[in-house]
PDB file of C-alpha atoms in Angstrom:
ATOM      1  CA  UNK A 154      31.062  71.104  10.348  1.00 41.00           C
ATOM      2  CA  UNK A 155      33.650  69.549  12.106  1.00 41.00           C
ATOM      3  CA  UNK A 156      36.985  71.085  10.312  1.00 40.00           C
ATOM      4  CA  UNK A 157      39.236  68.134  11.703  1.00 41.00           C
ATOM      5  CA  UNK A 158      41.066  65.813   9.363  1.00 39.00           C
ATOM      6  CA  UNK A 159      40.357  68.517   6.562  1.00 46.00           C
ATOM      7  CA  UNK A 160      37.202  69.149   7.050  1.00 56.00           C
ATOM      8  CA  UNK A 161      35.856  65.746   6.370  1.00 78.00           C
ATOM      9  CA  UNK A 162      35.234  64.369   9.407  1.00 84.00           C
ATOM     10  CA  UNK A 163      32.191  64.611  10.959  1.00 92.00           C
ATOM     11  CA  UNK A 164      28.075  63.956  10.121  1.00 95.00           C
ATOM     12  CA  UNK A 165      27.361  66.670   7.323  1.00 95.00           C
ATOM     13  CA  UNK A 166      24.824  69.434   7.976  1.00 94.00           C
ATOM     14  CA  UNK A 167      24.287  69.221   4.185  1.00 95.00           C
ATOM     15  CA  UNK A 168      21.620  66.482   4.951  1.00 95.00           C
ATOM     16  CA  UNK A 169      19.167  69.081   6.127  1.00 95.00           C
ATOM     17  CA  UNK A 170      19.518  70.600   2.244  1.00 97.00           C
ATOM     18  CA  UNK A 171      15.983  70.625   0.561  1.00 96.00           C
ATOM     19  CA  UNK A 172      17.160  68.518  -1.962  1.00 96.00           C
ATOM     20  CA  UNK A 173      16.488  65.356   0.134  1.00 96.00           C
ATOM     21  CA  UNK A 174      12.956  66.221   1.137  1.00 93.00           C
ATOM     22  CA  UNK A 175      12.262  66.825  -2.833  1.00 95.00           C
ATOM     23  CA  UNK A 176      14.217  63.208  -3.408  1.00 94.00           C
ATOM     24  CA  UNK A 177      11.615  61.246  -0.868  1.00 92.00           C
ATOM     25  CA  UNK A 178       8.571  63.458  -2.383  1.00 92.00           C
ATOM     26  CA  UNK A 179      10.034  61.898  -5.949  1.00 93.00           C
ATOM     27  CA  UNK A 180      10.830  58.548  -4.822  1.00 91.00           C
ATOM     28  CA  UNK A 181       7.163  58.435  -3.330  1.00 91.00           C
ATOM     29  CA  UNK A 182       5.344  59.840  -6.093  1.00 92.00           C
ATOM     30  CA  UNK A 183       7.353  57.454  -8.812  1.00 91.00           C
ATOM     31  CA  UNK A 184       6.276  54.655  -6.587  1.00 91.00           C
ATOM     32  CA  UNK A 185       2.989  55.340  -6.959  1.00 92.00           C
ATOM     33  CA  UNK A 186       2.984  56.172 -10.254  1.00 94.00           C
ATOM     34  CA  UNK A 187       4.705  53.168 -11.085  1.00 94.00           C
ATOM     35  CA  UNK A 188       2.689  50.622  -9.417  1.00 94.00           C
ATOM     36  CA  UNK A 189      -0.371  52.469 -10.697  1.00 94.00           C
ATOM     37  CA  UNK A 190       0.828  51.793 -14.169  1.00 96.00           C
ATOM     38  CA  UNK A 191       1.598  47.981 -13.140  1.00 95.00           C
ATOM     39  CA  UNK A 192      -2.192  47.325 -11.889  1.00 95.00           C
ATOM     40  CA  UNK A 193      -3.616  48.829 -14.488  1.00 95.00           C
ATOM     41  CA  UNK A 194      -1.447  46.923 -17.700  1.00 96.00           C
ATOM     42  CA  UNK A 195      -2.199  43.820 -14.816  1.00 94.00           C
ATOM     43  CA  UNK A 196      -6.190  44.342 -15.137  1.00 95.00           C
ATOM     44  CA  UNK A 197      -6.514  45.243 -19.109  1.00 95.00           C
ATOM     45  CA  UNK A 198      -4.031  42.427 -19.916  1.00 95.00           C
ATOM     46  CA  UNK A 199      -5.951  39.661 -18.073  1.00 94.00           C
ATOM     47  CA  UNK A 200      -9.396  40.921 -18.846  1.00 93.00           C
ATOM     48  CA  UNK A 201      -8.389  40.815 -22.536  1.00 94.00           C
ATOM     49  CA  UNK A 202      -6.768  37.262 -21.703  1.00 93.00           C
ATOM     50  CA  UNK A 203     -10.270  36.232 -20.430  1.00 92.00           C
ATOM     51  CA  UNK A 204     -11.982  37.728 -23.828  1.00 92.00           C
ATOM     52  CA  UNK A 205      -9.581  35.999 -26.117  1.00 92.00           C
ATOM     53  CA  UNK A 206      -8.576  32.805 -24.453  1.00 87.00           C
ATOM     54  CA  UNK A 207     -10.473  29.268 -24.013  1.00 86.00           C
ATOM     55  CA  UNK A 208      -9.024  28.424 -21.064  1.00 89.00           C
ATOM     56  CA  UNK A 209      -9.856  30.737 -18.784  1.00 89.00           C
ATOM     57  CA  UNK A 210     -12.864  33.340 -19.606  1.00 91.00           C
ATOM     58  CA  UNK A 211     -14.386  36.426 -17.191  1.00 91.00           C
ATOM     59  CA  UNK A 212     -15.321  37.722 -14.651  1.00 90.00           C
ATOM     60  CA  UNK A 213     -12.445  35.071 -13.669  1.00 93.00           C
ATOM     61  CA  UNK A 214      -9.263  36.527 -15.844  1.00 92.00           C
ATOM     62  CA  UNK A 215     -10.289  39.907 -14.722  1.00 92.00           C
ATOM     63  CA  UNK A 216     -10.575  39.185 -10.992  1.00 94.00           C
ATOM     64  CA  UNK A 217      -7.267  37.671 -11.351  1.00 94.00           C
ATOM     65  CA  UNK A 218      -5.747  40.771 -12.751  1.00 94.00           C
ATOM     66  CA  UNK A 219      -7.317  43.332  -9.892  1.00 95.00           C
ATOM     67  CA  UNK A 220      -5.532  40.901  -7.703  1.00 96.00           C
ATOM     68  CA  UNK A 221      -2.137  41.234  -8.865  1.00 95.00           C
ATOM     69  CA  UNK A 222      -3.050  44.880  -9.724  1.00 94.00           C
ATOM     70  CA  UNK A 223      -3.939  44.856  -6.116  1.00 95.00           C
ATOM     71  CA  UNK A 224      -0.401  43.566  -5.110  1.00 96.00           C
ATOM     72  CA  UNK A 225       1.682  46.263  -7.151  1.00 94.00           C
ATOM     73  CA  UNK A 226      -0.258  49.214  -5.130  1.00 94.00           C
ATOM     74  CA  UNK A 227      -0.145  47.204  -2.033  1.00 95.00           C
ATOM     75  CA  UNK A 228       4.065  46.822  -2.396  1.00 93.00           C
ATOM     76  CA  UNK A 229       4.207  50.616  -3.240  1.00 91.00           C
ATOM     77  CA  UNK A 230       2.234  51.435  -0.219  1.00 93.00           C
ATOM     78  CA  UNK A 231       4.539  49.692   1.851  1.00 91.00           C
ATOM     79  CA  UNK A 232       7.778  51.024   0.274  1.00 88.00           C
ATOM     80  CA  UNK A 233       6.165  54.694   0.560  1.00 88.00           C
ATOM     81  CA  UNK A 234       5.138  54.080   4.546  1.00 90.00           C
ATOM     82  CA  UNK A 235       8.552  52.511   5.141  1.00 85.00           C
ATOM     83  CA  UNK A 236      10.290  55.684   3.881  1.00 84.00           C
ATOM     84  CA  UNK A 237       8.198  58.010   5.929  1.00 86.00           C
ATOM     85  CA  UNK A 238       8.453  55.896   8.925  1.00 89.00           C
ATOM     86  CA  UNK A 239      12.164  55.037   8.779  1.00 89.00           C
ATOM     87  CA  UNK A 240      14.352  57.007  11.534  1.00 93.00           C
ATOM     88  CA  UNK A 241      17.588  58.182  12.175  1.00 95.00           C
ATOM     89  CA  UNK A 242      20.284  56.370  13.853  1.00 96.00           C
ATOM     90  CA  UNK A 243      23.959  55.747  14.562  1.00 97.00           C
ATOM     91  CA  UNK A 244      25.971  52.715  14.505  1.00 98.00           C
ATOM     92  CA  UNK A 245      29.563  51.400  14.095  1.00 98.00           C
ATOM     93  CA  UNK A 246      30.901  48.604  11.523  1.00 98.00           C
ATOM     94  CA  UNK A 247      31.143  45.664  13.824  1.00 98.00           C
ATOM     95  CA  UNK A 248      32.381  42.946  11.161  1.00 98.00           C
ATOM     96  CA  UNK A 249      32.895  42.350   7.305  1.00 98.00           C
ATOM     97  CA  UNK A 250      32.732  39.255   5.290  1.00 98.00           C
ATOM     98  CA  UNK A 251      33.436  37.591   2.150  1.00 98.00           C
ATOM     99  CA  UNK A 252      32.010  34.386   1.167  1.00 98.00           C
ATOM    100  CA  UNK A 253      31.833  32.043  -1.946  1.00 97.00           C
ATOM    101  CA  UNK A 254      28.519  30.739  -2.716  1.00 96.00           C
ATOM    102  CA  UNK A 255      26.636  29.109  -5.663  1.00 95.00           C
ATOM    103  CA  UNK A 256      22.962  28.989  -6.589  1.00 92.00           C
ATOM    104  CA  UNK A 257      20.639  27.379  -8.953  1.00 89.00           C
ATOM    105  CA  UNK A 258      19.793  29.385 -12.140  1.00 88.00           C
ATOM    106  CA  UNK A 259      17.210  27.813 -14.344  1.00 84.00           C
ATOM    107  CA  UNK A 260      18.092  27.196 -18.054  1.00 83.00           C
ATOM    108  CA  UNK A 261      14.848  25.872 -19.299  1.00 77.00           C
ATOM    109  CA  UNK A 262      10.841  25.205 -18.671  1.00 73.00           C
ATOM    110  CA  UNK A 263      11.752  22.340 -16.871  1.00 75.00           C
ATOM    111  CA  UNK A 264      12.604  22.305 -12.988  1.00 74.00           C
ATOM    112  CA  UNK A 265      15.551  20.062 -13.887  1.00 75.00           C
ATOM    113  CA  UNK A 266      16.531  22.324 -16.514  1.00 79.00           C
ATOM    114  CA  UNK A 267      19.200  24.214 -14.740  1.00 84.00           C
ATOM    115  CA  UNK A 268      22.932  25.311 -13.968  1.00 91.00           C
ATOM    116  CA  UNK A 269      25.118  26.000 -10.994  1.00 92.00           C
ATOM    117  CA  UNK A 270      26.046  30.037 -10.976  1.00 94.00           C
ATOM    118  CA  UNK A 271      29.144  30.606  -8.434  1.00 96.00           C
ATOM    119  CA  UNK A 272      29.269  34.200  -6.826  1.00 97.00           C
ATOM    120  CA  UNK A 273      31.256  36.007  -4.101  1.00 98.00           C
ATOM    121  CA  UNK A 274      29.248  37.525  -1.127  1.00 98.00           C
ATOM    122  CA  UNK A 275      30.896  40.867   0.329  1.00 98.00           C
ATOM    123  CA  UNK A 276      29.083  41.424   3.420  1.00 98.00           C
ATOM    124  CA  UNK A 277      29.209  44.318   5.731  1.00 98.00           C
ATOM    125  CA  UNK A 278      27.803  44.309   8.915  1.00 98.00           C
ATOM    126  CA  UNK A 279      26.816  47.452  11.096  1.00 98.00           C
ATOM    127  CA  UNK A 280      25.272  47.454  14.864  1.00 98.00           C
ATOM    128  CA  UNK A 281      23.199  50.371  15.554  1.00 97.00           C
ATOM    129  CA  UNK A 282      23.413  52.013  18.898  1.00 96.00           C
ATOM    130  CA  UNK A 283      19.838  50.150  20.086  1.00 95.00           C
ATOM    131  CA  UNK A 284      21.869  46.619  19.423  1.00 96.00           C
ATOM    132  CA  UNK A 285      20.280  46.075  16.236  1.00 96.00           C
ATOM    133  CA  UNK A 286      22.605  44.250  13.513  1.00 97.00           C
ATOM    134  CA  UNK A 287      22.463  45.562  10.115  1.00 96.00           C
ATOM    135  CA  UNK A 288      23.986  44.479   6.849  1.00 96.00           C
ATOM    136  CA  UNK A 289      25.283  45.406   3.471  1.00 95.00           C
ATOM    137  CA  UNK A 290      25.665  42.873   1.083  1.00 96.00           C
ATOM    138  CA  UNK A 291      27.117  42.988  -2.458  1.00 96.00           C
ATOM    139  CA  UNK A 292      27.831  40.108  -5.043  1.00 97.00           C
ATOM    140  CA  UNK A 293      30.981  40.184  -7.115  1.00 97.00           C
ATOM    141  CA  UNK A 294      31.735  43.530  -6.273  1.00 96.00           C
ATOM    142  CA  UNK A 295      34.006  44.578  -3.433  1.00 97.00           C
ATOM    143  CA  UNK A 296      33.539  48.430  -3.918  1.00 96.00           C
ATOM    144  CA  UNK A 297      31.163  48.968  -0.352  1.00 95.00           C
ATOM    145  CA  UNK A 298      33.542  46.327   1.311  1.00 97.00           C
ATOM    146  CA  UNK A 299      36.477  48.308   0.965  1.00 97.00           C
ATOM    147  CA  UNK A 300      35.008  51.172   1.624  1.00 96.00           C
ATOM    148  CA  UNK A 301      33.971  50.515   5.033  1.00 97.00           C
ATOM    149  CA  UNK A 302      36.171  49.316   8.067  1.00 97.00           C
ATOM    150  CA  UNK A 303      35.855  47.781  10.944  1.00 98.00           C
ATOM    151  CA  UNK A 304      35.444  50.336  13.961  1.00 98.00           C
ATOM    152  CA  UNK A 305      34.229  53.190  11.441  1.00 97.00           C
ATOM    153  CA  UNK A 306      31.146  55.301  12.758  1.00 97.00           C
ATOM    154  CA  UNK A 307      28.125  55.513  10.506  1.00 97.00           C
ATOM    155  CA  UNK A 308      24.886  57.298  10.575  1.00 97.00           C
ATOM    156  CA  UNK A 309      21.695  56.054   8.337  1.00 96.00           C
ATOM    157  CA  UNK A 310      19.169  58.569   7.473  1.00 95.00           C
ATOM    158  CA  UNK A 311      15.586  58.052   7.569  1.00 92.00           C
ATOM    159  CA  UNK A 312      14.521  57.438   4.529  1.00 90.00           C
ATOM    160  CA  UNK A 313      17.028  57.307   2.589  1.00 91.00           C
ATOM    161  CA  UNK A 314      19.371  54.590   0.888  1.00 82.00           C
ATOM    162  CA  UNK A 315      22.764  54.716   2.276  1.00 87.00           C
ATOM    163  CA  UNK A 316      25.167  55.283   5.446  1.00 93.00           C
ATOM    164  CA  UNK A 317      27.061  58.539   6.010  1.00 96.00           C
ATOM    165  CA  UNK A 318      30.614  57.808   7.352  1.00 96.00           C
ATOM    166  CA  UNK A 319      31.636  59.872  10.242  1.00 97.00           C
ATOM    167  CA  UNK A 320      35.387  59.886   8.984  1.00 96.00           C
ATOM    168  CA  UNK A 321      35.906  60.607   4.937  1.00 95.00           C
ATOM    169  CA  UNK A 322      39.806  62.519   5.432  1.00 92.00           C
ATOM    170  CA  UNK A 323      41.277  59.375   3.401  1.00 92.00           C
ATOM    171  CA  UNK A 324      38.396  58.729   0.895  1.00 95.00           C
ATOM    172  CA  UNK A 325      38.765  58.823  -2.415  1.00 95.00           C
ATOM    173  CA  UNK A 326      34.883  58.427  -3.422  1.00 96.00           C
ATOM    174  CA  UNK A 327      31.531  58.837  -1.633  1.00 96.00           C
ATOM    175  CA  UNK A 328      28.171  57.318  -2.033  1.00 95.00           C
ATOM    176  CA  UNK A 329      25.131  59.320  -2.189  1.00 96.00           C
ATOM    177  CA  UNK A 330      23.196  59.018   1.266  1.00 94.00           C
ATOM    178  CA  UNK A 331      19.767  59.391  -1.108  1.00 94.00           C
ATOM    179  CA  UNK A 332      20.085  56.925  -4.134  1.00 93.00           C
ATOM    180  CA  UNK A 333      23.569  55.542  -2.942  1.00 92.00           C
ATOM    181  CA  UNK A 334      25.164  56.061  -6.411  1.00 95.00           C
ATOM    182  CA  UNK A 335      28.914  56.118  -6.151  1.00 96.00           C
ATOM    183  CA  UNK A 336      30.662  59.446  -7.139  1.00 97.00           C
ATOM    184  CA  UNK A 337      34.428  60.962  -6.392  1.00 96.00           C
ATOM    185  CA  UNK A 338      35.046  62.683  -3.143  1.00 95.00           C
ATOM    186  CA  UNK A 339      35.574  66.075  -4.843  1.00 94.00           C
ATOM    187  CA  UNK A 340      32.487  65.969  -6.283  1.00 96.00           C
ATOM    188  CA  UNK A 341      29.742  68.375  -4.708  1.00 96.00           C
ATOM    189  CA  UNK A 342      26.638  66.984  -5.595  1.00 97.00           C
ATOM    190  CA  UNK A 343      25.617  63.485  -6.601  1.00 97.00           C
ATOM    191  CA  UNK A 344      25.864  63.154 -10.562  1.00 95.00           C
ATOM    192  CA  UNK A 345      22.783  61.115 -10.758  1.00 94.00           C
ATOM    193  CA  UNK A 346      19.894  62.751  -8.309  1.00 94.00           C
ATOM    194  CA  UNK A 347      21.855  65.707  -7.715  1.00 95.00           C
ATOM    195  CA  UNK A 348      21.593  65.695  -4.122  1.00 96.00           C
ATOM    196  CA  UNK A 349      24.509  67.440  -1.801  1.00 97.00           C
ATOM    197  CA  UNK A 350      27.050  64.611  -0.678  1.00 96.00           C
ATOM    198  CA  UNK A 351      27.102  64.528   2.489  1.00 95.00           C
ATOM    199  CA  UNK A 352      31.163  65.403   3.530  1.00 90.00           C
TER     200      UNK A 352
END
């Protein structure tokens, strides 16, 4: 590891720890199990609805259950394929923005039943070496916005959920590269997923 700046500059070789491969394997397994449970629940629920409801009967209700269940499984497959095909790449933070925004929030069953909700959007824009722009956004939380500075070199590790900073020498916090959970820089492993922190 690069030892300049107290040993916290440089992309960490700890990314090769077997814990990260285990994390990706478990993530895919849980995605598959969760989508399977939702799919079964949808099929069973619509079958029961078709047997007991006067508005819809089987097999029509059952077909809808199969359609929704298939959608859950399809989404899980897309997530798993995305993790498998995701590549590691380097980039640079090129901009940060803060914008006050508002959205409609439903307050009832009618289309006219809604309120306006104000929030602040914090955005960090990263440009990869290939020229593609990536955005990190958060609402009403400036932690990530303050963590990254314009000009920071970062690395996205394939399949994982965060961006590793090259220079962490002045940081008091660090985000887990696997699950993106916030940790203290003195910690050795993520308190949530137990993967090594890249420092």
